[in-house]
Each structure stands twice: as structure tokens, then as C-alpha cells.
Amino acid sequence: MSDLIPFIVAKYNYWIYITLMMIGLYAMIAKNNLVKKIVGMNIFQTAIILFYVSIGAKKGATIPIIEHAHGDAHGAVSHTIEIAHYINPLPHVLMLTAIVVSVATLGVALALAIKVYNRHKTLEEDEIIDQIKGI
Amino acid sequence: MRMIALIIIVLSGGLLLYATQDFPQWADPASPASLHLSPHYIQKSMEETSVPNLVTAVLADYRGFDTMFETTVIFCAGVACFMLLRISRQTPEDRYYRHISTGVTIHIKDGGKIPDKSKEFERIDTMWTPFDLVIKTVCRFLIPFIQLFALYVIAHGHHSPGGGFQGGVILGASIILLAISHNLRTATKRMNEKLIGLLCVTGVFIYAGTGALCLLIGLNFLDYSALASVLFLDPVSARSFGILIVEIGVGIAVMATMIWIYNNVSSAGKYDEGL
Amino acid sequence: MSQHYPALLVIVPLLSAFLISAAGWLNKRLCFPIAVAALSVACFSSVLLLFQVLDEKVVLYKLGGWSPPWGIAYSVDYLNGLVLVVVSVVALLNLIATQRNVEQEFSEKIGAFYTLYILFVTGLLGIVVTGDAFNLYVLLEIASLTGYGLIAMGENRAPLATLNYLYMGTIGASFYLLGIGYLYIVTGSLNMADISAILPSLYHSKTVLAAFVICIVGVWLKMAFFPLHAWLPNAYTYAPSAVSSLIAPLMTKVIIYVMIRLMLTVFTPKYIFSTLNVSDSIVWIAVIAIVMGAILALGQRNLKKMLAYIIVAEVGYMVGGAWLGNRAGMTGAILHIANDALMTLCVFLVVGNIVYKVKGYAFEDLKGLFRKMPFTMGAFVVGAMSIIGVPPTCGFFSKWYLISGAIQAGHYGFMVALLFSSLVNVILFFRVIEISYYEPFENHHGQESHPGKIAEAPLTMLVPLLIVAAGLVVVGVYTGDIVNHIIEFAIPKGIV
């Protein structure tokens, strides 16, 4: 037990991301309402963003914007740049892409939900299945 | 279904937790992710692209190809929403009008004559829409400032957090605010559907077209240093300008697509009544 | 220009998709010609690229001029060179063949339809050509989002089926993304070749194991491998016919290519087959997939759904073949990607022609069609023979490689499953052919089309279909060349 607590504390944001992700996954599989599933899907995707951003963190480092660098003086500042001073920019770039993808998916999913609602007049999955079987 | 879901999340959560054992320490400066690729970005991007914001440099230049497709993803979503929802044939529906000077609401059942052109009536969405003078005025007052800020975010992406996506979303939000505070018809009068559709295309086309221009000049696709000969600059400044051009393209595309998706989803494709 | 083929392959369709979208607002008649031109260029450059690969072995293209681990690079070798040709040819033929269907089903939104169509193909081509693991995810999402938009335009239950596909597809793609993240956290790289160079020292890391499991499960979700196949039959059945004949041949096959790419290039065969000891159990899952796909197909009373379940079984063929862990099995799997794309295209185009003329695809609608549409049904017989695996057609040869791989690996369960599914396919297709040949024509769809009116489909639909049917035989005849000159080199030396 005494080993477990430092283990959790050292990597707590990975634990949080896994918990969030499982909440989203559970909602996507177990919930009956189609919009709740979409909400679950969003939680699921956001958890992955949290994971990637955690990879980028670096102790004692600041945001990845070179300080005291003015656009005209390119090359002049390069010798003073410390790697340890700036966090890793790559995960942030990847997550910008992932955010955009999740927004796009959300938009299409909502459009589909509207279409389903127009056709079946309900968003509860079991009621829709009953309707389909009844026909 | 609940049991299956529980089993699945216990299994996958267990696997993911099991894998965290071998993760490097959180925020460790010596982790592989911080040592393999990122030192190059941190140390070289200033001299190779002359963009101090490393995220912008990596986003629009080193991995600019990803970003082009990211913009395309948004564009796809816009086209898909349009394709799924847009109903062009207008079926007659119940409509509500308010006589502006007296505040009397009239309800016109389907097929009735519609006083659309009349100056004395305004169309409202529900049986009783309050006179929301405060909301309308405040929003009207705020929207120009929001748009100005959005332009700042796009243009200043090289030096501070920001860039095409963020600025584009803010620009789109300003128009969506207009649609929420007034109604959807006011917003679509300002930016009609065709304009939005064409703006979407223009935005992504600016991005991909810049890349193709580099290819035509003779370097690889999206190698902005090819623009040096067109812009009369040295190759490194040309990269910086190339990034600015594509960021503007991204901004236009994201703005237009956000509005397009909002219009389609909020009115279920009828472009009549919004939220 | 020759060094730019990998970029042109993706860029030309992408730019023309934007042009089509603009044309959709300005002049609708331009949409189709631009689409045809774009895919012709893509087709042309993919063929030239394949020849270039035959000369140079690997063609590398640095996008933005940045060298690989820092920038994104396209890398084309024998494996994706072949798949690229298949994807672009199938997409082009289907585009031409389904022009009439599209006009019939989407008269108003033709611009949006062709935009999504070309973007879908762009996405698939990008998935195949890229050498960057994260870039693959972005393109996978492009292909999926456009796919959702296209499928949901189908009949009655299509939106619900698509929404289910969207949930499953998003979970699959997110799992893939997460797996790439797990690889990134231990290797620090996103380039496939770079990852595989770093991995050997990490073979026993728990993170790599988890990354492998998550990636593969995500990819299986996307390809509808048996226990995860639930979304596929409905989505493919209710899609508009022009869409199902595009997505059914291409989507699952491209994802299978992704799986093989992950196995061969990212995780390397040594890790997959030696360090992990899972290949036998995965082949057993594939056996179940094949058997269940065949049995479920038997229960269907409509042609499109029956074909959808056959696809589920075919996915089992390819996954099983790839995991047998020997050269013959892998050859069979890669060859089957090409063959299955062609034969699925053939049978789905036939369905498209039938829908165009008869407005239905239940078994009762097929009665007497041999008299009315002899060429279409003739092509159907060729496609059916290929799916069953009758010698002159290409389906026979890939099945031959798969079976000999199974025997070589001593995995007789897989062999029996393959034979069983071939037998079931005989029954399935014979039943369809019997209905359409022997039973007299009946008109269910009433007044607007009189019994005599049903005739052969128009030439623009028929010619591409007959080209595909002939292609099945031609590819079958030249199988030896394809295997000896291309697939032989696509498989790393480590696999015997």
C-alpha cells in the first residue's frame, strides 16, 4: 500500500485521463439516449487530449514561445535557447489537430442525431428499435 | 448492455493503467518525448522559420501538411452537415409576426399570406418573444470588438498564443452571437449561405493553393521557402510569410465552417428559425 | 515532375474537391467532369509511381522540405504502391459507373456529393501513401467523416446505422490515436520508420504492449473484424448505391492495409511474431469471423445485406492470412486486398445497376433479371465466381495462397474455415442466380415502370462494370507477375 500512493501521485494525471476516458466509453456503450452517447464520445476524445498534453509537460519549463525574439532578428537568438527552458511543442500541435477533429465529429454526429430525430421522433435507442421492429 | 460496458471499461482501463507503470515520470525533462524530436524544434525553428511561437512553427511549417488536412477535416464536416440536413424545399409552416408599434403577435397558419416585406411587422420565432433591447444592443456593441480581437489573434499567432484556428473560431463565434442574440435570419442576411460555402472553399484553397504554388515553383509541396522568389525575401522570412498566408486561409475556412455548421444544425437545415 | 508523384496523387484530388465544392455553388454541371479529371490524374500518377517503385524500391517525398522525423514524409514501397493503384482505379471506375445513380438519388446536392466523394478518395489515398503515424490518423478521420456524410444520405434507416457507425468508428480512430500516443511517450517519434528503428530496445516495455493492443483493436473496430463488426452490415446496406459501391470495396481494405503496415513497418514482424505470442489466437478469431460471416450471410433475404456479411467474412480471410506469420499467408492477404476490392466493386456495381432499373435489391426484386439485364447479370456471375474462388478469376489465386499459408503454418482450422466459407458462398450465389435466372419476372414496384420497361442498364454504367468483370479475369491470369514482381518484395525478408 505504501508503494501504491507515490505511484499514483507521481502519475496522477494519467490516472485522471484513464478515469475520464472510461467514463466516456461507458456512456457510449451503456447509455440509451443517442445524444448522451455523443456527450460520452466528447468526454472520451477530450481524455485523449489530456493524455497528450501531459506528455508535453516539462518541470521548470515555460510555454513554447521563444522569449526576447523579435521577428527581424532571426538566427541572432539561437545560441541562447535552452532546451530545458521550453516545454515540448509537438503534443500541443497534435492536440490542436485532435480538437479540430473532435469538433468536426461532434458537428456531424449532431447533424445525424437531428436526422434520426426527424425520422423516428425520438432519440431513445430502444424506442427506435421497437419502432423498426414494429414496422 | 450495462454489464458488457462494465466489462469493457474494466478490461481496457486495466490495460491502460498497467501500461502507465512503464511511462517516464510525469514532466520529466529527460523523457524520450522531450529528448527525441522536440530539441530540434526548440533550438532550430527560430533560425529556420523565424517564428518565435514554436507551436505555430511546428503546426504550420514542420507539420504543415497535417494542418492542411486538419482544415480539410473541418471543411468535410461543414459539407457533411450541409449535405445531411439542408432542406431546400420550404414547406409552409406556422409563423409568428409581431406588430412593432403595438406589440401584438399574430399567428399565421400554413399557407397564409405573409407580411414579409412590411415595415410594420417583424418576424419572431415563438409565440411570445420578449423585446430584448438590452441583449441586442449589448451584442451589437460587442461584436465589432470580438471581431477585432479575432483578427489580432490570427495576425499575432507568430509571437503569442493564437493562430488561424483560434482566431477563426472567435470570428465565427461573433457571427453566431449575432444569430443567437437576434435571430438566425438576421445573421444569414449578413452572410448568406452561398457566401459562407464559397468562403469555406476559399480558406482551404488558400492553404492547399500556397502549397501547390511552392510545388509549381519547383520545390516540394508546402515548402514555403519557394515563395522567396515571389515575395522577394530571403528563404527564412519567406517561411514566416508563408505561415501567415496559410494561417489567414485557416482563419477564413474555420470561421465560415463554424457558421455553416451552426446554421445547419440549429435550424435543422431549414435556415428559418434558429435556436 | 516525376519526383512529385506522391504529392500529386493526394494534392490533385484535394484541390479539385475544393473546385467541385465551388462549382456546386456556381455551376453544377462542372462537378462531374472535374471529379473524373481529378481521379484520372490520381490514377495516372499512382500507376507511374508503381513503376517508379519497381525501379527505386522506396520513393520518399518530404512534405515542406523537412526531413522525416521532424517533418512529414510520404514513403511509397511495394506494399502501398500496389494498394494505391487499386484504390485510385476502383474509385475512378466507380465514379464513372455510378454517374446515373448519383443523378437519380442526389439531384440537388450534386456538388456536395462529389466534394465528399473526392475527399473520401483523397483520405484513403493519403492513408495509404503516408509514412507518418499521426498523419494517418488525420486522413483516417477525413475518410471517416466524409464516409458518414455519404452513407447517411441513404434510405430509411441510414441515419441511425450511420450514427452507430460513427460511434464505433470514433472509438476505433481514438484508440488508434491513443496507441500512437503510447508509442510517442516511449519513443518520442511519430514517423513510422523512425519508431520501428527505436522500438527494438523497448520490446519488453509494457507501454509498447499496450500501444500494440490499443492500435490493433482500434484498427479492427474500423475494419469490422468479427466481434466488432456490428456497425458494418446496416451501414453498407442502407447507403445509397453509388456510395456503397465506393465504400464497401475500399474502406475495409485500406484499413487492412493499415493493419499490415502497423505489423510490418511500425511494430516489425520480429516483435509481432516472436516477442508476442498471440498470432495463433488471432487466427482463431479470424476463423470464427469467417464462419460467422458466412452463416449470417446465409440468413439474409436481401442482396446488399448478404454481400455486406460476405465482406465481414472476407475481412476474416485477410486478417487471418496476415497473422499466419508466413510468407504465403501474407502474400495471400496482400493479394486479397487488391482482388477483394475489385470483386466487391463488381458485385456492388451490379447492385447499383439493379437499383437503378428495378428500385430494389431484395431477393424478390431479382426475379427474371437474367432475361432483362443479361450483361449486368453476366458480370454478377463473374464477380460471384471470383468471390467463391473459381480458377480463372483472381479470387481463386489469393485463396490458394491463403490456404497454402494455412497448411504451411499447420493451422488447419483456418484452412477448413476458408473451404467452408467458399462452400457457403457457392450456396449464396447459386441461390441468387437461381432466383434471377429461373423465376419469371414480377413487377413489385408498380405503376410507374411497366413490366416491359425494365431493360439493360445504360452504357455508361455497363462499360465500367464489364471492364471490372474482365479485370477480375485479367488480374487472375497475371497473378504470377503481381506476386513475383511486387508482393514478393513487399514482405520483409524476416518472414519465411
JSON list of C-alpha atoms in Angstrom, two decimals, chain B residues 16-183:
[
{"chain": "B", "resi": 16, "resn": "LEU", "atom": "CA", "xyz": [-4.13, 1.36, -19.81]},
{"chain": "B", "resi": 17, "resn": "LEU", "atom": "CA", "xyz": [-3.30, 1.54, -16.09]},
{"chain": "B", "resi": 18, "resn": "TYR", "atom": "CA", "xyz": [-0.97, -1.43, -16.43]},
{"chain": "B", "resi": 19, "resn": "ALA", "atom": "CA", "xyz": [0.88, 0.41, -19.19]},
{"chain": "B", "resi": 20, "resn": "THR", "atom": "CA", "xyz": [1.39, 3.55, -17.11]},
{"chain": "B", "resi": 21, "resn": "GLN", "atom": "CA", "xyz": [3.93, 1.63, -15.00]},
{"chain": "B", "resi": 22, "resn": "ASP", "atom": "CA", "xyz": [6.49, 1.94, -17.76]},
{"chain": "B", "resi": 23, "resn": "PHE", "atom": "CA", "xyz": [5.74, 5.57, -18.52]},
{"chain": "B", "resi": 24, "resn": "PRO", "atom": "CA", "xyz": [8.54, 8.01, -17.83]},
{"chain": "B", "resi": 25, "resn": "GLN", "atom": "CA", "xyz": [7.98, 10.23, -14.80]},
{"chain": "B", "resi": 26, "resn": "TRP", "atom": "CA", "xyz": [5.45, 12.96, -15.44]},
{"chain": "B", "resi": 27, "resn": "ALA", "atom": "CA", "xyz": [7.04, 16.24, -16.60]},
{"chain": "B", "resi": 28, "resn": "ASP", "atom": "CA", "xyz": [10.48, 14.65, -16.68]},
{"chain": "B", "resi": 29, "resn": "PRO", "atom": "CA", "xyz": [12.82, 16.76, -18.84]},
{"chain": "B", "resi": 30, "resn": "ALA", "atom": "CA", "xyz": [14.72, 13.56, -19.71]},
{"chain": "B", "resi": 31, "resn": "SER", "atom": "CA", "xyz": [11.73, 11.61, -21.07]},
{"chain": "B", "resi": 32, "resn": "PRO", "atom": "CA", "xyz": [12.05, 10.29, -24.64]},
{"chain": "B", "resi": 33, "resn": "ALA", "atom": "CA", "xyz": [9.31, 12.61, -25.85]},
{"chain": "B", "resi": 34, "resn": "SER", "atom": "CA", "xyz": [11.31, 15.61, -24.67]},
{"chain": "B", "resi": 35, "resn": "LEU", "atom": "CA", "xyz": [14.61, 14.36, -25.98]},
{"chain": "B", "resi": 36, "resn": "HIS", "atom": "CA", "xyz": [13.99, 12.92, -29.42]},
{"chain": "B", "resi": 37, "resn": "LEU", "atom": "CA", "xyz": [12.18, 15.42, -31.63]},
{"chain": "B", "resi": 38, "resn": "SER", "atom": "CA", "xyz": [11.45, 18.47, -29.55]},
{"chain": "B", "resi": 39, "resn": "PRO", "atom": "CA", "xyz": [15.05, 19.76, -29.05]},
{"chain": "B", "resi": 40, "resn": "HIS", "atom": "CA", "xyz": [15.29, 20.28, -32.78]},
{"chain": "B", "resi": 41, "resn": "TYR", "atom": "CA", "xyz": [12.04, 22.24, -32.80]},
{"chain": "B", "resi": 42, "resn": "ILE", "atom": "CA", "xyz": [13.02, 24.32, -29.79]},
{"chain": "B", "resi": 43, "resn": "GLN", "atom": "CA", "xyz": [16.52, 25.17, -30.94]},
{"chain": "B", "resi": 44, "resn": "LYS", "atom": "CA", "xyz": [16.23, 25.33, -34.70]},
{"chain": "B", "resi": 45, "resn": "SER", "atom": "CA", "xyz": [12.79, 26.68, -35.53]},
{"chain": "B", "resi": 46, "resn": "MET", "atom": "CA", "xyz": [13.79, 30.26, -34.77]},
{"chain": "B", "resi": 47, "resn": "GLU", "atom": "CA", "xyz": [16.63, 30.19, -37.28]},
{"chain": "B", "resi": 48, "resn": "GLU", "atom": "CA", "xyz": [14.82, 28.01, -39.79]},
{"chain": "B", "resi": 49, "resn": "THR", "atom": "CA", "xyz": [11.42, 29.70, -39.84]},
{"chain": "B", "resi": 50, "resn": "SER", "atom": "CA", "xyz": [11.91, 32.90, -37.81]},
{"chain": "B", "resi": 51, "resn": "VAL", "atom": "CA", "xyz": [8.72, 32.27, -35.84]},
{"chain": "B", "resi": 52, "resn": "PRO", "atom": "CA", "xyz": [9.13, 32.61, -32.07]},
{"chain": "B", "resi": 53, "resn": "ASN", "atom": "CA", "xyz": [5.94, 30.72, -31.26]},
{"chain": "B", "resi": 54, "resn": "LEU", "atom": "CA", "xyz": [7.11, 27.14, -31.56]},
{"chain": "B", "resi": 55, "resn": "VAL", "atom": "CA", "xyz": [3.60, 25.73, -31.69]},
{"chain": "B", "resi": 56, "resn": "THR", "atom": "CA", "xyz": [2.84, 27.88, -34.72]},
{"chain": "B", "resi": 57, "resn": "ALA", "atom": "CA", "xyz": [6.15, 26.95, -36.33]},
{"chain": "B", "resi": 58, "resn": "VAL", "atom": "CA", "xyz": [5.57, 23.23, -35.90]},
{"chain": "B", "resi": 59, "resn": "LEU", "atom": "CA", "xyz": [1.87, 23.45, -36.71]},
{"chain": "B", "resi": 60, "resn": "ALA", "atom": "CA", "xyz": [2.10, 25.42, -39.92]},
{"chain": "B", "resi": 61, "resn": "ASP", "atom": "CA", "xyz": [5.54, 24.50, -41.18]},
{"chain": "B", "resi": 62, "resn": "TYR", "atom": "CA", "xyz": [7.20, 21.33, -39.90]},
{"chain": "B", "resi": 63, "resn": "ARG", "atom": "CA", "xyz": [3.87, 19.54, -39.73]},
{"chain": "B", "resi": 64, "resn": "GLY", "atom": "CA", "xyz": [2.02, 21.90, -42.04]},
{"chain": "B", "resi": 65, "resn": "PHE", "atom": "CA", "xyz": [0.73, 19.01, -44.07]},
{"chain": "B", "resi": 66, "resn": "ASP", "atom": "CA", "xyz": [-1.21, 17.69, -41.07]},
{"chain": "B", "resi": 67, "resn": "THR", "atom": "CA", "xyz": [-2.66, 21.11, -40.53]},
{"chain": "B", "resi": 68, "resn": "MET", "atom": "CA", "xyz": [-3.80, 21.35, -44.12]},
{"chain": "B", "resi": 69, "resn": "PHE", "atom": "CA", "xyz": [-5.77, 18.16, -43.66]},
{"chain": "B", "resi": 70, "resn": "GLU", "atom": "CA", "xyz": [-6.98, 19.35, -40.29]},
{"chain": "B", "resi": 71, "resn": "THR", "atom": "CA", "xyz": [-8.56, 22.31, -42.08]},
{"chain": "B", "resi": 72, "resn": "THR", "atom": "CA", "xyz": [-9.91, 19.87, -44.62]},
{"chain": "B", "resi": 73, "resn": "VAL", "atom": "CA", "xyz": [-11.49, 17.83, -41.79]},
{"chain": "B", "resi": 74, "resn": "ILE", "atom": "CA", "xyz": [-13.41, 20.92, -40.68]},
{"chain": "B", "resi": 75, "resn": "PHE", "atom": "CA", "xyz": [-14.39, 21.58, -44.28]},
{"chain": "B", "resi": 76, "resn": "CYS", "atom": "CA", "xyz": [-15.58, 17.96, -44.62]},
{"chain": "B", "resi": 77, "resn": "ALA", "atom": "CA", "xyz": [-17.71, 18.36, -41.52]},
{"chain": "B", "resi": 78, "resn": "GLY", "atom": "CA", "xyz": [-19.26, 21.52, -42.93]},
{"chain": "B", "resi": 79, "resn": "VAL", "atom": "CA", "xyz": [-20.08, 19.88, -46.25]},
{"chain": "B", "resi": 80, "resn": "ALA", "atom": "CA", "xyz": [-21.35, 16.75, -44.50]},
{"chain": "B", "resi": 81, "resn": "CYS", "atom": "CA", "xyz": [-23.69, 18.76, -42.23]},
{"chain": "B", "resi": 82, "resn": "PHE", "atom": "CA", "xyz": [-24.96, 20.69, -45.24]},
{"chain": "B", "resi": 83, "resn": "MET", "atom": "CA", "xyz": [-25.49, 17.51, -47.22]},
{"chain": "B", "resi": 84, "resn": "LEU", "atom": "CA", "xyz": [-27.26, 15.75, -44.34]},
{"chain": "B", "resi": 85, "resn": "LEU", "atom": "CA", "xyz": [-29.54, 18.49, -43.16]},
{"chain": "B", "resi": 86, "resn": "ARG", "atom": "CA", "xyz": [-30.19, 21.14, -45.78]},
{"chain": "B", "resi": 87, "resn": "ILE", "atom": "CA", "xyz": [-33.75, 21.10, -46.99]},
{"chain": "B", "resi": 88, "resn": "SER", "atom": "CA", "xyz": [-34.19, 23.40, -49.94]},
{"chain": "B", "resi": 89, "resn": "ARG", "atom": "CA", "xyz": [-37.90, 22.97, -50.50]},
{"chain": "B", "resi": 90, "resn": "GLN", "atom": "CA", "xyz": [-39.67, 25.14, -47.97]},
{"chain": "B", "resi": 91, "resn": "THR", "atom": "CA", "xyz": [-42.85, 23.57, -46.64]},
{"chain": "B", "resi": 92, "resn": "PRO", "atom": "CA", "xyz": [-45.30, 26.17, -45.36]},
{"chain": "B", "resi": 93, "resn": "GLU", "atom": "CA", "xyz": [-45.28, 26.29, -41.60]},
{"chain": "B", "resi": 94, "resn": "ASP", "atom": "CA", "xyz": [-46.79, 28.27, -38.83]},
{"chain": "B", "resi": 95, "resn": "ARG", "atom": "CA", "xyz": [-45.17, 31.64, -38.45]},
{"chain": "B", "resi": 96, "resn": "TYR", "atom": "CA", "xyz": [-45.39, 34.37, -35.86]},
{"chain": "B", "resi": 97, "resn": "TYR", "atom": "CA", "xyz": [-45.19, 38.09, -36.50]},
{"chain": "B", "resi": 98, "resn": "ARG", "atom": "CA", "xyz": [-45.16, 40.99, -34.14]},
{"chain": "B", "resi": 99, "resn": "HIS", "atom": "CA", "xyz": [-46.63, 44.37, -34.90]},
{"chain": "B", "resi": 100, "resn": "ILE", "atom": "CA", "xyz": [-43.74, 46.55, -33.86]},
{"chain": "B", "resi": 101, "resn": "SER", "atom": "CA", "xyz": [-45.56, 49.59, -32.54]},
{"chain": "B", "resi": 102, "resn": "THR", "atom": "CA", "xyz": [-48.31, 47.79, -30.58]},
{"chain": "B", "resi": 103, "resn": "GLY", "atom": "CA", "xyz": [-46.52, 44.54, -29.70]},
{"chain": "B", "resi": 104, "resn": "VAL", "atom": "CA", "xyz": [-49.45, 42.42, -30.87]},
{"chain": "B", "resi": 105, "resn": "THR", "atom": "CA", "xyz": [-48.40, 38.96, -32.01]},
{"chain": "B", "resi": 106, "resn": "ILE", "atom": "CA", "xyz": [-50.12, 37.42, -34.99]},
{"chain": "B", "resi": 107, "resn": "HIS", "atom": "CA", "xyz": [-50.01, 33.73, -35.78]},
{"chain": "B", "resi": 108, "resn": "ILE", "atom": "CA", "xyz": [-50.19, 32.77, -39.45]},
{"chain": "B", "resi": 109, "resn": "LYS", "atom": "CA", "xyz": [-51.11, 29.15, -40.11]},
{"chain": "B", "resi": 110, "resn": "ASP", "atom": "CA", "xyz": [-49.61, 27.30, -43.03]},
{"chain": "B", "resi": 111, "resn": "GLY", "atom": "CA", "xyz": [-50.37, 28.73, -46.41]},
{"chain": "B", "resi": 112, "resn": "GLY", "atom": "CA", "xyz": [-51.46, 32.09, -45.09]},
{"chain": "B", "resi": 113, "resn": "LYS", "atom": "CA", "xyz": [-50.34, 35.35, -46.61]},
{"chain": "B", "resi": 114, "resn": "ILE", "atom": "CA", "xyz": [-47.09, 36.51, -45.08]},
{"chain": "B", "resi": 115, "resn": "PRO", "atom": "CA", "xyz": [-46.35, 40.19, -44.41]},
{"chain": "B", "resi": 116, "resn": "ASP", "atom": "CA", "xyz": [-42.64, 39.64, -45.01]},
{"chain": "B", "resi": 117, "resn": "LYS", "atom": "CA", "xyz": [-41.91, 42.88, -46.74]},
{"chain": "B", "resi": 118, "resn": "SER", "atom": "CA", "xyz": [-43.94, 45.06, -44.43]},
{"chain": "B", "resi": 119, "resn": "LYS", "atom": "CA", "xyz": [-42.04, 47.53, -42.27]},
{"chain": "B", "resi": 120, "resn": "GLU", "atom": "CA", "xyz": [-44.62, 47.39, -39.51]},
{"chain": "B", "resi": 121, "resn": "PHE", "atom": "CA", "xyz": [-44.16, 43.73, -38.68]},
{"chain": "B", "resi": 122, "resn": "GLU", "atom": "CA", "xyz": [-41.16, 41.78, -37.58]},
{"chain": "B", "resi": 123, "resn": "ARG", "atom": "CA", "xyz": [-40.90, 38.04, -37.72]},
{"chain": "B", "resi": 124, "resn": "ILE", "atom": "CA", "xyz": [-40.41, 36.27, -34.37]},
{"chain": "B", "resi": 125, "resn": "ASP", "atom": "CA", "xyz": [-39.64, 32.65, -33.62]},
{"chain": "B", "resi": 126, "resn": "THR", "atom": "CA", "xyz": [-42.07, 31.75, -30.87]},
{"chain": "B", "resi": 127, "resn": "MET", "atom": "CA", "xyz": [-45.50, 32.79, -29.67]},
{"chain": "B", "resi": 128, "resn": "TRP", "atom": "CA", "xyz": [-44.04, 35.31, -27.29]},
{"chain": "B", "resi": 129, "resn": "THR", "atom": "CA", "xyz": [-40.56, 36.68, -27.81]},
{"chain": "B", "resi": 130, "resn": "PRO", "atom": "CA", "xyz": [-39.67, 39.43, -25.33]},
{"chain": "B", "resi": 131, "resn": "PHE", "atom": "CA", "xyz": [-38.43, 42.78, -26.52]},
{"chain": "B", "resi": 132, "resn": "ASP", "atom": "CA", "xyz": [-34.76, 42.15, -25.80]},
{"chain": "B", "resi": 133, "resn": "LEU", "atom": "CA", "xyz": [-33.43, 45.62, -26.33]},
{"chain": "B", "resi": 134, "resn": "VAL", "atom": "CA", "xyz": [-30.60, 45.24, -23.81]},
{"chain": "B", "resi": 135, "resn": "ILE", "atom": "CA", "xyz": [-29.32, 41.97, -25.23]},
{"chain": "B", "resi": 136, "resn": "LYS", "atom": "CA", "xyz": [-29.50, 43.21, -28.80]},
{"chain": "B", "resi": 137, "resn": "THR", "atom": "CA", "xyz": [-27.74, 46.47, -28.09]},
{"chain": "B", "resi": 138, "resn": "VAL", "atom": "CA", "xyz": [-25.01, 44.95, -25.96]},
{"chain": "B", "resi": 139, "resn": "CYS", "atom": "CA", "xyz": [-24.29, 42.29, -28.55]},
{"chain": "B", "resi": 140, "resn": "ARG", "atom": "CA", "xyz": [-24.26, 44.79, -31.36]},
{"chain": "B", "resi": 141, "resn": "PHE", "atom": "CA", "xyz": [-21.79, 46.80, -29.34]},
{"chain": "B", "resi": 142, "resn": "LEU", "atom": "CA", "xyz": [-19.58, 43.82, -28.52]},
{"chain": "B", "resi": 143, "resn": "ILE", "atom": "CA", "xyz": [-19.43, 42.09, -31.90]},
{"chain": "B", "resi": 144, "resn": "PRO", "atom": "CA", "xyz": [-17.00, 44.54, -33.59]},
{"chain": "B", "resi": 145, "resn": "PHE", "atom": "CA", "xyz": [-14.61, 44.25, -30.67]},
{"chain": "B", "resi": 146, "resn": "ILE", "atom": "CA", "xyz": [-14.80, 40.47, -30.76]},
{"chain": "B", "resi": 147, "resn": "GLN", "atom": "CA", "xyz": [-14.01, 40.54, -34.46]},
{"chain": "B", "resi": 148, "resn": "LEU", "atom": "CA", "xyz": [-11.11, 42.91, -33.94]},
{"chain": "B", "resi": 149, "resn": "PHE", "atom": "CA", "xyz": [-9.73, 40.62, -31.27]},
{"chain": "B", "resi": 150, "resn": "ALA", "atom": "CA", "xyz": [-10.11, 37.66, -33.64]},
{"chain": "B", "resi": 151, "resn": "LEU", "atom": "CA", "xyz": [-8.07, 39.44, -36.30]},
{"chain": "B", "resi": 152, "resn": "TYR", "atom": "CA", "xyz": [-5.43, 40.17, -33.68]},
{"chain": "B", "resi": 153, "resn": "VAL", "atom": "CA", "xyz": [-5.32, 36.51, -32.67]},
{"chain": "B", "resi": 154, "resn": "ILE", "atom": "CA", "xyz": [-4.86, 35.43, -36.29]},
{"chain": "B", "resi": 155, "resn": "ALA", "atom": "CA", "xyz": [-2.24, 38.02, -37.11]},
{"chain": "B", "resi": 156, "resn": "HIS", "atom": "CA", "xyz": [-0.31, 37.69, -33.88]},
{"chain": "B", "resi": 157, "resn": "GLY", "atom": "CA", "xyz": [-0.05, 33.90, -33.96]},
{"chain": "B", "resi": 158, "resn": "HIS", "atom": "CA", "xyz": [3.65, 34.14, -34.73]},
{"chain": "B", "resi": 159, "resn": "HIS", "atom": "CA", "xyz": [4.52, 35.86, -31.47]},
{"chain": "B", "resi": 160, "resn": "SER", "atom": "CA", "xyz": [1.89, 34.85, -28.94]},
{"chain": "B", "resi": 161, "resn": "PRO", "atom": "CA", "xyz": [-0.57, 32.02, -28.38]},
{"chain": "B", "resi": 162, "resn": "GLY", "atom": "CA", "xyz": [-3.04, 32.15, -31.22]},
{"chain": "B", "resi": 163, "resn": "GLY", "atom": "CA", "xyz": [-3.27, 31.45, -34.91]},
{"chain": "B", "resi": 164, "resn": "GLY", "atom": "CA", "xyz": [-5.73, 30.65, -37.61]},
{"chain": "B", "resi": 165, "resn": "PHE", "atom": "CA", "xyz": [-7.86, 28.12, -35.76]},
{"chain": "B", "resi": 166, "resn": "GLN", "atom": "CA", "xyz": [-8.31, 30.16, -32.62]},
{"chain": "B", "resi": 167, "resn": "GLY", "atom": "CA", "xyz": [-8.93, 33.41, -34.47]},
{"chain": "B", "resi": 168, "resn": "GLY", "atom": "CA", "xyz": [-11.25, 31.73, -36.95]},
{"chain": "B", "resi": 169, "resn": "VAL", "atom": "CA", "xyz": [-13.33, 30.27, -34.16]},
{"chain": "B", "resi": 170, "resn": "ILE", "atom": "CA", "xyz": [-13.61, 33.66, -32.47]},
{"chain": "B", "resi": 171, "resn": "LEU", "atom": "CA", "xyz": [-14.65, 35.29, -35.75]},
{"chain": "B", "resi": 172, "resn": "GLY", "atom": "CA", "xyz": [-17.23, 32.58, -36.30]},
{"chain": "B", "resi": 173, "resn": "ALA", "atom": "CA", "xyz": [-18.46, 32.99, -32.73]},
{"chain": "B", "resi": 174, "resn": "SER", "atom": "CA", "xyz": [-19.10, 36.68, -33.31]},
{"chain": "B", "resi": 175, "resn": "ILE", "atom": "CA", "xyz": [-21.48, 35.90, -36.16]},
{"chain": "B", "resi": 176, "resn": "ILE", "atom": "CA", "xyz": [-23.05, 33.09, -34.15]},
{"chain": "B", "resi": 177, "resn": "LEU", "atom": "CA", "xyz": [-23.55, 35.58, -31.31]},
{"chain": "B", "resi": 178, "resn": "LEU", "atom": "CA", "xyz": [-25.45, 37.75, -33.75]},
{"chain": "B", "resi": 179, "resn": "ALA", "atom": "CA", "xyz": [-27.60, 34.77, -34.67]},
{"chain": "B", "resi": 180, "resn": "ILE", "atom": "CA", "xyz": [-28.29, 33.95, -31.03]},
{"chain": "B", "resi": 181, "resn": "SER", "atom": "CA", "xyz": [-28.95, 37.47, -29.82]},
{"chain": "B", "resi": 182, "resn": "HIS", "atom": "CA", "xyz": [-31.13, 38.49, -32.76]},
{"chain": "B", "resi": 183, "resn": "ASN", "atom": "CA", "xyz": [-32.24, 35.53, -34.80]}
]
